MMTF fields as JSON, N, C-alpha, C and O atoms, coordinates in Angstrom:
{
  "mmtfVersion": "1.0.0",
  "mmtfProducer": "UNKNOWN",
  "numBonds": 491,
  "numAtoms": 492,
  "numGroups": 123,
  "numChains": 1,
  "numModels": 1,
  "chainsPerModel": [1],
  "groupsPerChain": [123],
  "chainIdList": ["A"],
  "bondAtomList": [4, 2, 8, 6, 12, 10, 16, 14, 20, 18, 24, 22, 28, 26, 32, 30, 36, 34, 40, 38, 44, 42, 48, 46, 52, 50, 56, 54, 60, 58, 64, 62, 68, 66, 72, 70, 76, 74, 80, 78, 84, 82, 88, 86, 92, 90, 96, 94, 100, 98, 104, 102, 108, 106, 112, 110, 116, 114, 120, 118, 124, 122, 128, 126, 132, 130, 136, 134, 140, 138, 144, 142, 148, 146, 152, 150, 156, 154, 160, 158, 164, 162, 168, 166, 172, 170, 176, 174, 180, 178, 184, 182, 188, 186, 192, 190, 196, 194, 200, 198, 204, 202, 208, 206, 212, 210, 216, 214, 220, 218, 224, 222, 228, 226, 232, 230, 236, 234, 240, 238, 244, 242, 248, 246, 252, 250, 256, 254, 260, 258, 264, 262, 268, 266, 272, 270, 276, 274, 280, 278, 284, 282, 288, 286, 292, 290, 296, 294, 300, 298, 304, 302, 308, 306, 312, 310, 316, 314, 320, 318, 324, 322, 328, 326, 332, 330, 336, 334, 340, 338, 344, 342, 348, 346, 352, 350, 356, 354, 360, 358, 364, 362, 368, 366, 372, 370, 376, 374, 380, 378, 384, 382, 388, 386, 392, 390, 396, 394, 400, 398, 404, 402, 408, 406, 412, 410, 416, 414, 420, 418, 424, 422, 428, 426, 432, 430, 436, 434, 440, 438, 444, 442, 448, 446, 452, 450, 456, 454, 460, 458, 464, 462, 468, 466, 472, 470, 476, 474, 480, 478, 484, 482, 488, 486],
  "bondOrderList": [1, 1, 1, 1, 1, 1, 1, 1, 1, 1, 1, 1, 1, 1, 1, 1, 1, 1, 1, 1, 1, 1, 1, 1, 1, 1, 1, 1, 1, 1, 1, 1, 1, 1, 1, 1, 1, 1, 1, 1, 1, 1, 1, 1, 1, 1, 1, 1, 1, 1, 1, 1, 1, 1, 1, 1, 1, 1, 1, 1, 1, 1, 1, 1, 1, 1, 1, 1, 1, 1, 1, 1, 1, 1, 1, 1, 1, 1, 1, 1, 1, 1, 1, 1, 1, 1, 1, 1, 1, 1, 1, 1, 1, 1, 1, 1, 1, 1, 1, 1, 1, 1, 1, 1, 1, 1, 1, 1, 1, 1, 1, 1, 1, 1, 1, 1, 1, 1, 1, 1, 1, 1],
  "groupList": [{"groupName": "MET", "atomNameList": ["N", "CA", "C", "O"], "elementList": ["N", "C", "C", "O"], "formalChargeList": [0, 0, 0, 0], "bondAtomList": [1, 0, 2, 1, 3, 2], "bondOrderList": [1, 1, 2], "singleLetterCode": "M", "chemCompType": "L-PEPTIDE LINKING"}, {"groupName": "ASN", "atomNameList": ["N", "CA", "C", "O"], "elementList": ["N", "C", "C", "O"], "formalChargeList": [0, 0, 0, 0], "bondAtomList": [1, 0, 2, 1, 3, 2], "bondOrderList": [1, 1, 2], "singleLetterCode": "N", "chemCompType": "L-PEPTIDE LINKING"}, {"groupName": "ILE", "atomNameList": ["N", "CA", "C", "O"], "elementList": ["N", "C", "C", "O"], "formalChargeList": [0, 0, 0, 0], "bondAtomList": [1, 0, 2, 1, 3, 2], "bondOrderList": [1, 1, 2], "singleLetterCode": "I", "chemCompType": "L-PEPTIDE LINKING"}, {"groupName": "GLU", "atomNameList": ["N", "CA", "C", "O"], "elementList": ["N", "C", "C", "O"], "formalChargeList": [0, 0, 0, 0], "bondAtomList": [1, 0, 2, 1, 3, 2], "bondOrderList": [1, 1, 2], "singleLetterCode": "E", "chemCompType": "L-PEPTIDE LINKING"}, {"groupName": "THR", "atomNameList": ["N", "CA", "C", "O"], "elementList": ["N", "C", "C", "O"], "formalChargeList": [0, 0, 0, 0], "bondAtomList": [1, 0, 2, 1, 3, 2], "bondOrderList": [1, 1, 2], "singleLetterCode": "T", "chemCompType": "L-PEPTIDE LINKING"}, {"groupName": "ALA", "atomNameList": ["N", "CA", "C", "O"], "elementList": ["N", "C", "C", "O"], "formalChargeList": [0, 0, 0, 0], "bondAtomList": [1, 0, 2, 1, 3, 2], "bondOrderList": [1, 1, 2], "singleLetterCode": "A", "chemCompType": "L-PEPTIDE LINKING"}, {"groupName": "LEU", "atomNameList": ["N", "CA", "C", "O"], "elementList": ["N", "C", "C", "O"], "formalChargeList": [0, 0, 0, 0], "bondAtomList": [1, 0, 2, 1, 3, 2], "bondOrderList": [1, 1, 2], "singleLetterCode": "L", "chemCompType": "L-PEPTIDE LINKING"}, {"groupName": "LYS", "atomNameList": ["N", "CA", "C", "O"], "elementList": ["N", "C", "C", "O"], "formalChargeList": [0, 0, 0, 0], "bondAtomList": [1, 0, 2, 1, 3, 2], "bondOrderList": [1, 1, 2], "singleLetterCode": "K", "chemCompType": "L-PEPTIDE LINKING"}, {"groupName": "GLY", "atomNameList": ["N", "CA", "C", "O"], "elementList": ["N", "C", "C", "O"], "formalChargeList": [0, 0, 0, 0], "bondAtomList": [1, 0, 2, 1, 3, 2], "bondOrderList": [1, 1, 2], "singleLetterCode": "G", "chemCompType": "PEPTIDE LINKING"}, {"groupName": "VAL", "atomNameList": ["N", "CA", "C", "O"], "elementList": ["N", "C", "C", "O"], "formalChargeList": [0, 0, 0, 0], "bondAtomList": [1, 0, 2, 1, 3, 2], "bondOrderList": [1, 1, 2], "singleLetterCode": "V", "chemCompType": "L-PEPTIDE LINKING"}, {"groupName": "ASP", "atomNameList": ["N", "CA", "C", "O"], "elementList": ["N", "C", "C", "O"], "formalChargeList": [0, 0, 0, 0], "bondAtomList": [1, 0, 2, 1, 3, 2], "bondOrderList": [1, 1, 2], "singleLetterCode": "D", "chemCompType": "L-PEPTIDE LINKING"}, {"groupName": "TYR", "atomNameList": ["N", "CA", "C", "O"], "elementList": ["N", "C", "C", "O"], "formalChargeList": [0, 0, 0, 0], "bondAtomList": [1, 0, 2, 1, 3, 2], "bondOrderList": [1, 1, 2], "singleLetterCode": "Y", "chemCompType": "L-PEPTIDE LINKING"}, {"groupName": "SER", "atomNameList": ["N", "CA", "C", "O"], "elementList": ["N", "C", "C", "O"], "formalChargeList": [0, 0, 0, 0], "bondAtomList": [1, 0, 2, 1, 3, 2], "bondOrderList": [1, 1, 2], "singleLetterCode": "S", "chemCompType": "L-PEPTIDE LINKING"}, {"groupName": "TRP", "atomNameList": ["N", "CA", "C", "O"], "elementList": ["N", "C", "C", "O"], "formalChargeList": [0, 0, 0, 0], "bondAtomList": [1, 0, 2, 1, 3, 2], "bondOrderList": [1, 1, 2], "singleLetterCode": "W", "chemCompType": "L-PEPTIDE LINKING"}, {"groupName": "ARG", "atomNameList": ["N", "CA", "C", "O"], "elementList": ["N", "C", "C", "O"], "formalChargeList": [0, 0, 0, 0], "bondAtomList": [1, 0, 2, 1, 3, 2], "bondOrderList": [1, 1, 2], "singleLetterCode": "R", "chemCompType": "L-PEPTIDE LINKING"}, {"groupName": "GLN", "atomNameList": ["N", "CA", "C", "O"], "elementList": ["N", "C", "C", "O"], "formalChargeList": [0, 0, 0, 0], "bondAtomList": [1, 0, 2, 1, 3, 2], "bondOrderList": [1, 1, 2], "singleLetterCode": "Q", "chemCompType": "L-PEPTIDE LINKING"}, {"groupName": "HIS", "atomNameList": ["N", "CA", "C", "O"], "elementList": ["N", "C", "C", "O"], "formalChargeList": [0, 0, 0, 0], "bondAtomList": [1, 0, 2, 1, 3, 2], "bondOrderList": [1, 1, 2], "singleLetterCode": "H", "chemCompType": "L-PEPTIDE LINKING"}, {"groupName": "PHE", "atomNameList": ["N", "CA", "C", "O"], "elementList": ["N", "C", "C", "O"], "formalChargeList": [0, 0, 0, 0], "bondAtomList": [1, 0, 2, 1, 3, 2], "bondOrderList": [1, 1, 2], "singleLetterCode": "F", "chemCompType": "L-PEPTIDE LINKING"}],
  "groupTypeList": [0, 1, 2, 3, 4, 5, 6, 7, 3, 5, 0, 4, 2, 4, 8, 5, 9, 8, 9, 5, 6, 9, 10, 11, 10, 12, 8, 0, 12, 6, 8, 12, 2, 8, 8, 8, 10, 13, 6, 1, 6, 3, 9, 5, 5, 5, 8, 1, 4, 3, 9, 9, 14, 5, 7, 15, 14, 9, 2, 12, 5, 6, 1, 6, 1, 10, 3, 2, 3, 10, 2, 6, 2, 4, 6, 16, 14, 15, 11, 16, 6, 2, 14, 6, 6, 12, 8, 8, 7, 14, 8, 1, 5, 6, 17, 6, 11, 6, 9, 6, 10, 14, 3, 14, 5, 1, 6, 5, 6, 5, 14, 16, 12, 6, 14, 5, 2, 3, 5, 10, 6, 4, 9],
  "groupIdList": [1, 2, 3, 4, 5, 6, 7, 8, 9, 10, 11, 12, 13, 14, 15, 16, 17, 18, 19, 20, 21, 22, 23, 24, 25, 26, 27, 28, 29, 30, 31, 32, 33, 34, 35, 36, 37, 38, 39, 40, 41, 42, 43, 44, 45, 46, 47, 48, 49, 50, 51, 52, 53, 54, 55, 56, 57, 58, 59, 60, 61, 62, 63, 64, 65, 66, 67, 68, 69, 70, 71, 72, 73, 74, 75, 76, 77, 78, 79, 80, 81, 82, 83, 84, 85, 86, 87, 88, 89, 90, 91, 92, 93, 94, 95, 96, 97, 98, 99, 100, 101, 102, 103, 104, 105, 106, 107, 108, 109, 110, 111, 112, 113, 114, 115, 116, 117, 118, 119, 120, 121, 122, 123],
  "secStructList": [7, 7, 2, 2, 2, 2, 2, 2, 2, 2, 6, 6, 1, 6, 6, 3, 3, 3, 3, 3, 3, 3, 3, 6, 6, 6, 6, 3, 3, 3, 3, 3, 3, 3, 7, 7, 6, 6, 7, 7, 2, 2, 2, 2, 2, 2, 2, 2, 2, 2, 2, 2, 2, 2, 2, 2, 2, 2, 2, 2, 2, 6, 6, 7, 7, 7, 7, 7, 7, 3, 3, 3, 3, 3, 7, 1, 1, 3, 3, 3, 3, 3, 3, 3, 7, 7, 1, 4, 4, 4, 7, 1, 1, 3, 3, 3, 3, 3, 3, 3, 3, 6, 6, 6, 7, 7, 2, 2, 2, 2, 2, 2, 2, 2, 2, 2, 2, 2, 2, 2, 7, 7, 7],
  "xCoordList": [0.853, 0.005, 0.873, 2.022, 0.335, 1.12, 0.958, 0.239, 1.616, 1.651, 0.226, -0.189, -0.53, -1.852, -2.775, -3.475, -2.747, -3.569, -3.132, -3.981, -1.848, -1.335, -1.818, -2.239, -1.76, -2.18, -3.672, -4.135, -4.437, -5.898, -6.232, -7.159, -5.461, -5.65, -5.346, -6.057, -4.287, -3.898, -4.968, -5.183, -5.65, -6.716, -7.941, -8.811, -8.045, -9.185, -8.941, -9.831, -7.709, -7.399, -8.229, -8.231, -8.914, -9.765, -8.98, -7.947, -9.506, -8.829, -7.859, -7.329, -7.613, -6.608, -7.044, -8.195, -6.115, -6.345, -5.55, -6.012, -4.381, -3.57, -2.454, -2.047, -1.941, -0.871, 0.021, -0.454, 1.294, 2.223, 3.3, 3.648, 3.824, 4.988, 6.118, 6.051, 7.199, 8.26, 9.623, 9.941, 10.409, 11.784, 12.616, 12.683, 13.238, 13.939, 15.353, 16.034, 15.81, 17.049, 16.843, 17.688, 15.768, 15.468, 14.494, 14.461, 13.676, 12.639, 11.381, 10.469, 11.316, 10.203, 9.153, 9.472, 7.905, 6.815, 6.592, 6.555, 6.442, 6.189, 4.659, 4.231, 3.877, 2.444, 1.836, 2.41, 0.666, -0.02, -1.533, -1.99, -2.266, -3.714, -4.128, -3.559, -5.099, -5.641, -4.916, -4.351, -4.957, -4.343, -5.355, -5.979, -5.499, -6.47, -5.816, -4.6, -6.606, -6.112, -5.166, -4.238, -5.383, -4.558, -3.363, -2.536, -3.287, -2.152, -1.581, -2.135, -0.489, 0.179, 1.13, 2.197, 0.696, 1.445, 2.872, 3.818, 2.98, 4.287, 5.318, 6.46, 4.866, 5.729, 6.002, 7.136, 4.962, 5.144, 6.099, 6.965, 5.926, 6.773, 8.23, 9.116, 8.474, 9.853, 10.435, 11.584, 9.634, 10.169, 10.423, 11.368, 9.617, 9.841, 11.033, 11.494, 11.521, 12.766, 13.902, 14.802, 13.861, 14.878, 14.791, 15.804, 13.583, 13.416, 14.024, 14.727, 13.762, 14.303, 15.824, 16.509, 16.325, 17.794, 18.492, 19.536, 17.901, 18.48, 18.513, 19.508, 17.42, 17.393, 18.365, 18.98, 18.52, 19.497, 20.934, 21.783, 21.183, 22.554, 22.817, 23.913, 21.839, 21.991, 22.245, 23.128, 21.447, 21.613, 23.013, 23.649, 23.486, 24.826, 25.911, 26.862, 25.753, 26.699, 26.821, 27.885, 25.713, 25.649, 26.079, 26.165, 26.339, 26.68, 25.704, 26.09, 24.4, 23.368, 23.172, 22.605, 23.65, 23.481, 22.026, 21.717, 21.152, 19.73, 19.069, 19.727, 17.811, 17.11, 15.819, 15.232, 15.373, 14.154, 12.974, 12.968, 12.026, 10.807, 9.766, 9.258, 9.455, 8.622, 8.938, 9.603, 8.433, 8.613, 7.235, 6.454, 6.916, 5.637, 5.836, 6.632, 5.113, 5.089, 3.652, 2.694, 3.554, 2.247, 1.953, 2.663, 0.891, 0.44, -0.845, -1.388, -1.33, -2.545, -3.75, -4.588, -3.831, -4.984, -4.687, -5.596, -3.384, -2.992, -1.894, -1.105, -1.834, -0.643, -0.009, -0.707, 1.295, 2.046, 2.891, 3.789, 2.588, 3.318, 4.159, 3.654, 5.474, 6.419, 6.843, 7.422, 6.55, 6.869, 7.936, 7.638, 9.183, 10.212, 9.983, 9.687, 10.117, 9.958, 11.268, 12.368, 11.116, 12.294, 13.071, 12.553, 14.309, 15.196, 14.745, 13.568, 15.704, 15.408, 14.879, 15.475, 13.755, 13.247, 12.827, 12.801, 12.495, 12.057, 13.2, 12.996, 14.385, 15.444, 15.159, 14.201, 15.977, 15.771, 15.729, 16.176, 15.202, 15.127, 13.684, 13.457, 12.716, 11.311, 10.619, 10.938, 9.63, 8.77, 7.343, 7.077, 6.434, 5.008, 4.777, 5.174, 4.143, 3.864, 2.366, 1.69, 1.851, 0.408, 0.022, 0.614, -0.939, -1.421, -2.793, -3.652, -2.986, -4.221, -4.891, -4.208, -6.198, -6.973, -6.936, -7.436, -6.359, -6.115, -7.384, -7.386, -8.473, -9.715, -10.353, -11.026, -10.121, -10.782, -9.886, -10.374, -8.554, -7.603, -7.325, -7.398, -7.008, -6.462, -5.014, -4.76, -4.082, -2.684, -2.16, -1.484, -2.461, -2.003, -2.522, -1.76, -3.792, -4.358, -3.781, -3.587, -3.505, -2.89, -1.495, -1.139, -0.696, 0.628, 0.548, 1.333, -0.377, -0.584, -0.957, -0.407, -1.885, -2.316, -1.186, -1.049, -0.385, 0.756, 1.756, 2.334, 1.947, 2.872, 2.382, 3.175, 1.079, 0.491, 0.542, 0.801, 0.311, 0.384, 1.852, 2.082, 2.815, 4.221, 4.552, 5.244, 4.051, 4.372, 3.88, 4.474, 2.791, 2.176, 2.587, 2.282, 3.283, 3.62, 4.79, 5.84, 4.583, 5.659, 5.92, 5.036, 7.191, 7.544, 8.478, 8.913],
  "yCoordList": [-1.185, -0.006, 1.245, 1.206, 2.347, 3.585, 4.329, 3.865, 5.475, 6.227, 6.638, 6.42, 7.246, 7.73, 6.59, 6.748, 5.467, 4.357, 3.825, 3.45, 3.791, 3.294, 4.227, 3.754, 5.521, 6.478, 6.386, 6.459, 6.222, 6.079, 4.79, 4.756, 3.733, 2.474, 2.6, 2.044, 3.332, 3.556, 4.331, 4.095, 5.262, 6.037, 5.214, 5.68, 4.017, 3.132, 2.353, 1.668, 2.472, 1.776, 2.442, 3.669, 1.697, 2.22, 3.153, 2.784, 4.38, 5.374, 6.269, 7.205, 6.028, 6.835, 8.314, 8.629, 9.184, 10.626, 11.278, 12.228, 10.731, 11.23, 10.267, 9.483, 10.322, 9.45, 10.149, 10.974, 9.841, 10.428, 9.413, 8.555, 9.504, 8.762, 9.768, 10.806, 9.41, 10.398, 9.872, 8.706, 10.712, 10.462, 10.998, 12.209, 10.112, 10.621, 11.089, 11.58, 10.951, 11.605, 13.111, 13.903, 13.483, 14.904, 15.512, 16.727, 14.617, 15.125, 15.563, 16.107, 15.344, 15.756, 14.629, 13.44, 15.065, 14.162, 13.919, 14.866, 12.651, 12.341, 12.349, 12.291, 12.423, 12.457, 12.328, 11.71, 12.922, 12.8, 12.98, 13.564, 12.469, 12.586, 12.726, 12.077, 13.557, 13.746, 14.853, 15.779, 14.719, 15.731, 16.705, 16.477, 17.779, 18.778, 20.017, 20.192, 20.838, 22.069, 21.845, 22.628, 20.787, 20.556, 19.603, 19.403, 19.018, 18.16, 18.491, 18.093, 19.209, 19.538, 18.382, 18.223, 17.591, 16.382, 16.709, 15.946, 17.823, 18.183, 18.428, 17.973, 19.16, 19.472, 18.219, 17.979, 17.404, 16.169, 15.208, 14.589, 15.093, 14.198, 14.622, 13.792, 15.923, 16.434, 16.175, 15.749, 16.434, 16.208, 14.787, 14.468, 13.901, 12.456, 11.862, 10.767, 12.575, 12.12, 12.164, 11.325, 13.153, 13.232, 12.062, 11.574, 11.643, 10.455, 9.219, 8.461, 9.009, 7.882, 7.941, 6.957, 9.091, 9.284, 9.025, 8.374, 9.544, 9.338, 7.871, 7.384, 7.18, 5.75, 4.961, 4.013, 5.32, 4.628, 4.868, 3.979, 6.077, 6.357, 5.487, 4.951, 5.35, 4.513, 3.062, 2.417, 2.544, 1.165, 0.955, -0.067, 1.939, 1.85, 1.9, 1.118, 2.851, 2.967, 1.715, 1.401, 1.027, -0.214, -1.462, -2.564, -1.266, -2.345, -3.487, -4.649, -3.136, -4.143, -5.019, -6.109, -4.526, -5.256, -5.654, -6.814, -4.687, -4.894, -3.712, -2.689, -3.79, -2.672, -2.381, -3.279, -1.128, -0.726, -1.229, -1.076, -1.805, -2.229, -1.116, -0.625, -0.722, 0.417, 1.055, 0.476, 2.291, 3.057, 3.49, 3.965, 3.34, 3.769, 4.901, 4.792, 5.97, 7.062, 7.1, 7.278, 6.925, 6.891, 8.186, 8.563, 8.85, 10.09, 9.786, 8.69, 10.686, 10.446, 10.159, 9.316, 10.878, 10.714, 10.125, 9.877, 9.883, 9.411, 8.419, 8.368, 7.6, 6.779, 7.379, 7.728, 7.486, 7.892, 6.671, 6.264, 6.114, 4.916, 5.211, 5.672, 4.942, 5.138, 3.748, 2.963, 3.472, 2.148, 2.351, 2.908, 1.906, 2.035, 1.04, -0.127, 1.491, 0.601, -0.207, 0.336, -1.462, -2.31, -1.89, -1.185, -2.338, -1.961, -2.587, -2.883, -2.769, -3.407, -2.389, -1.33, -2.718, -1.943, -0.538, 0.357, -0.323, 0.999, 1.797, 2.962, 1.237, 1.942, 1.823, 1.168, 2.445, 2.267, 3.578, 3.674, 4.601, 5.93, 6.431, 7.641, 5.533, 5.963, 5.343, 4.233, 6.118, 5.523, 5.989, 7.09, 5.14, 5.516, 6.042, 5.421, 7.173, 7.786, 7.859, 8.518, 7.178, 7.043, 7.6, 7.198, 8.495, 9.031, 8.415, 8.424, 7.879, 7.188, 7.817, 8.221, 7.894, 8.28, 7.093, 6.015, 7.286, 6.171, 5.493, 4.294, 6.27, 5.682, 4.708, 3.748, 4.985, 4.17, 3.121, 2.181, 3.273, 2.429, 1.126, 1.039, 0.116, -1.151, -1.181, -1.358, -1.002, -0.84, -2.095, -1.952, -3.275, -4.512, -4.585, -4.927, -4.273, -4.319, -3.198, -3.406, -2.052, -0.983, -1.37, -1.128, -1.974, -2.429, -3.475, -3.443, -4.381, -5.415, -4.787, -5.144, -3.867, -3.159, -2.395, -2.446, -1.699, -0.981, -1.923, -1.615, -3.069, -4.1, -4.566, -4.752, -4.757, -5.21, -4.131, -4.431, -2.885, -1.749, -1.628, -1.412, -1.763, -1.692, -2.744, -2.461, -3.96, -5.054, -4.815, -5.299, -4.065, -3.832, -2.5, -2.233, -1.655, -0.319, -0.298, -0.897, 0.383, 0.583, 2.077, 2.867, 2.431, 3.878, 4.071, 5.19],
  "zCoordList": [-0.018, 0.003, -0.008, 0.431, -0.504, -0.544, 0.776, 1.661, 0.918, 2.174, 2.579, 3.718, 1.617, 1.915, 2.438, 3.438, 1.739, 2.143, 3.525, 4.334, 3.791, 5.077, 6.202, 7.258, 5.983, 7.018, 7.251, 8.39, 6.161, 6.334, 7.091, 7.9, 6.815, 7.508, 8.983, 9.82, 9.305, 10.697, 11.442, 12.631, 10.761, 11.376, 11.689, 12.426, 11.164, 11.481, 12.779, 13.282, 13.315, 14.588, 15.68, 15.77, 16.49, 17.525, 18.45, 19.01, 18.59, 19.44, 18.709, 19.308, 17.477, 16.711, 16.663, 16.358, 16.963, 16.946, 15.747, 15.114, 15.492, 14.425, 14.121, 14.978, 12.864, 12.456, 11.46, 10.679, 11.467, 10.526, 10.156, 10.968, 8.951, 8.546, 8.519, 7.861, 9.285, 9.531, 9.109, 9.339, 8.506, 8.18, 9.37, 9.577, 10.137, 11.331, 11.036, 11.937, 9.802, 9.434, 9.291, 9.71, 8.725, 8.484, 9.5, 9.696, 10.161, 11.037, 10.316, 10.94, 9.057, 8.239, 8.148, 8.114, 8.11, 7.904, 6.418, 5.632, 6.027, 4.619, 4.32, 3.167, 5.395, 5.31, 6.69, 7.586, 6.846, 8.14, 7.94, 6.957, 8.885, 8.915, 10.367, 11.245, 10.619, 11.93, 12.695, 12.114, 14.007, 14.834, 15.382, 16.419, 14.67, 15.085, 15.735, 15.661, 16.348, 16.958, 18.101, 18.303, 18.858, 20.046, 19.808, 20.697, 18.592, 18.281, 16.908, 15.883, 16.897, 15.674, 15.331, 15.924, 14.355, 14.018, 13.449, 13.645, 12.767, 12.219, 13.343, 13.281, 14.361, 15.488, 16.281, 16.695, 16.502, 17.272, 16.532, 17.149, 15.2, 14.405, 14.496, 14.702, 14.341, 14.444, 15.81, 15.932, 16.859, 18.209, 18.502, 19.223, 17.973, 18.221, 17.462, 17.784, 16.472, 15.818, 16.826, 16.793, 17.73, 18.78, 19.774, 20.275, 20.034, 20.891, 20.26, 20.929, 18.983, 18.247, 18.199, 18.478, 17.848, 17.719, 19.074, 19.125, 20.167, 21.463, 21.868, 22.406, 21.605, 21.966, 21.101, 21.589, 19.842, 19.014, 19.49, 19.422, 19.968, 20.502, 21.731, 21.892, 22.573, 23.77, 23.421, 23.987, 22.463, 22.017, 21.461, 21.716, 20.696, 20.107, 21.191, 21.164, 22.169, 23.229, 24.102, 24.636, 24.224, 25.009, 24.2, 24.742, 22.924, 22.022, 22.106, 22.232, 22.035, 22.174, 20.932, 21.015, 19.776, 18.534, 18.324, 18.051, 18.453, 18.326, 17.68, 17.494, 17.328, 16.691, 17.436, 18.04, 17.396, 18.031, 17.163, 15.942, 17.813, 17.137, 17.246, 16.238, 18.492, 18.722, 20.043, 20.902, 20.188, 21.421, 21.851, 21.026, 23.12, 23.655, 24.652, 25.585, 24.447, 25.436, 25.945, 25.193, 27.255, 27.898, 28.653, 29.585, 28.222, 28.898, 29.658, 29.514, 30.434, 31.215, 30.311, 30.632, 29.162, 28.266, 26.938, 26.145, 26.663, 25.348, 25.382, 26.326, 24.321, 24.039, 22.768, 21.815, 22.781, 21.579, 21.199, 21.936, 20.061, 19.606, 18.404, 17.381, 18.517, 17.459, 16.973, 17.723, 15.74, 15.121, 14.041, 12.984, 14.289, 13.268, 12.183, 12.443, 10.971, 9.832, 9.658, 9.76, 9.404, 9.254, 7.996, 7.13, 7.927, 6.832, 5.502, 5.295, 4.635, 3.338, 2.34, 2.142, 1.714, 0.603, 1.003, 0.159, 2.285, 2.734, 3.333, 3.676, 3.478, 4.194, 5.702, 6.111, 6.49, 7.922, 8.635, 9.778, 7.992, 8.621, 8.683, 8.677, 8.741, 8.759, 9.961, 10.388, 10.51, 11.514, 11.364, 10.883, 11.778, 11.887, 13.305, 14.291, 13.376, 14.684, 14.816, 14.026, 15.82, 16.011, 17.407, 18.408, 17.474, 18.708, 18.944, 18.062, 20.146, 20.485, 21.722, 22.663, 21.711, 22.888, 23.849, 23.528, 25.0, 25.931, 26.429, 26.71, 26.538, 27.04, 26.025, 26.403, 24.727, 23.696, 23.073, 22.445, 23.241, 22.529, 23.225, 24.451, 22.456, 22.934, 22.422, 21.231, 23.357, 22.93, 22.167, 21.148, 22.641, 21.99, 20.544, 19.64, 20.317, 18.989, 18.137, 16.94, 18.671, 17.915, 17.448, 16.295, 18.34, 17.958, 16.852, 15.904, 16.971, 15.982, 14.619, 13.578, 14.67, 13.427, 12.757, 11.535, 13.521, 12.974, 12.317, 11.275, 12.945, 12.409, 11.055, 10.132, 10.932, 9.65, 8.617, 7.451, 8.971, 8.038, 7.545, 6.355, 8.432, 8.075, 7.024, 6.046, 7.234, 6.348, 4.913, 3.95, 4.797, 3.459, 2.845, 1.682, 3.625, 3.173, 2.154, 2.386, 1.062, 0.091, -0.045, -0.378, 0.23, 0.161, -1.04, -1.311]
}
């Protein structure tokens, strides 16, 4: 599926508030849907590139020889889920960023859905 279709699919996840596909080398969003007045997805996407970069530096410093699958940030009213896209045909500098309403979302199902979207995404 293409970027637009993948983002629309992610918005069907129960509790989804907004989603973006982000290049964490540049901090730029390749596409986004949702958000609204209280959630600027462009700012959030750029800010979360720093989260990804910091965690990758720690993994490297610890010589863990492993890769990040996803990062979860838990707020009182929201879940922020960062799903790094695996390497290969898509490169390894992209992540899906999904914001969920915590009261309506099922975190396990959201993670499963993002994994399936990632598998079908072509960039």
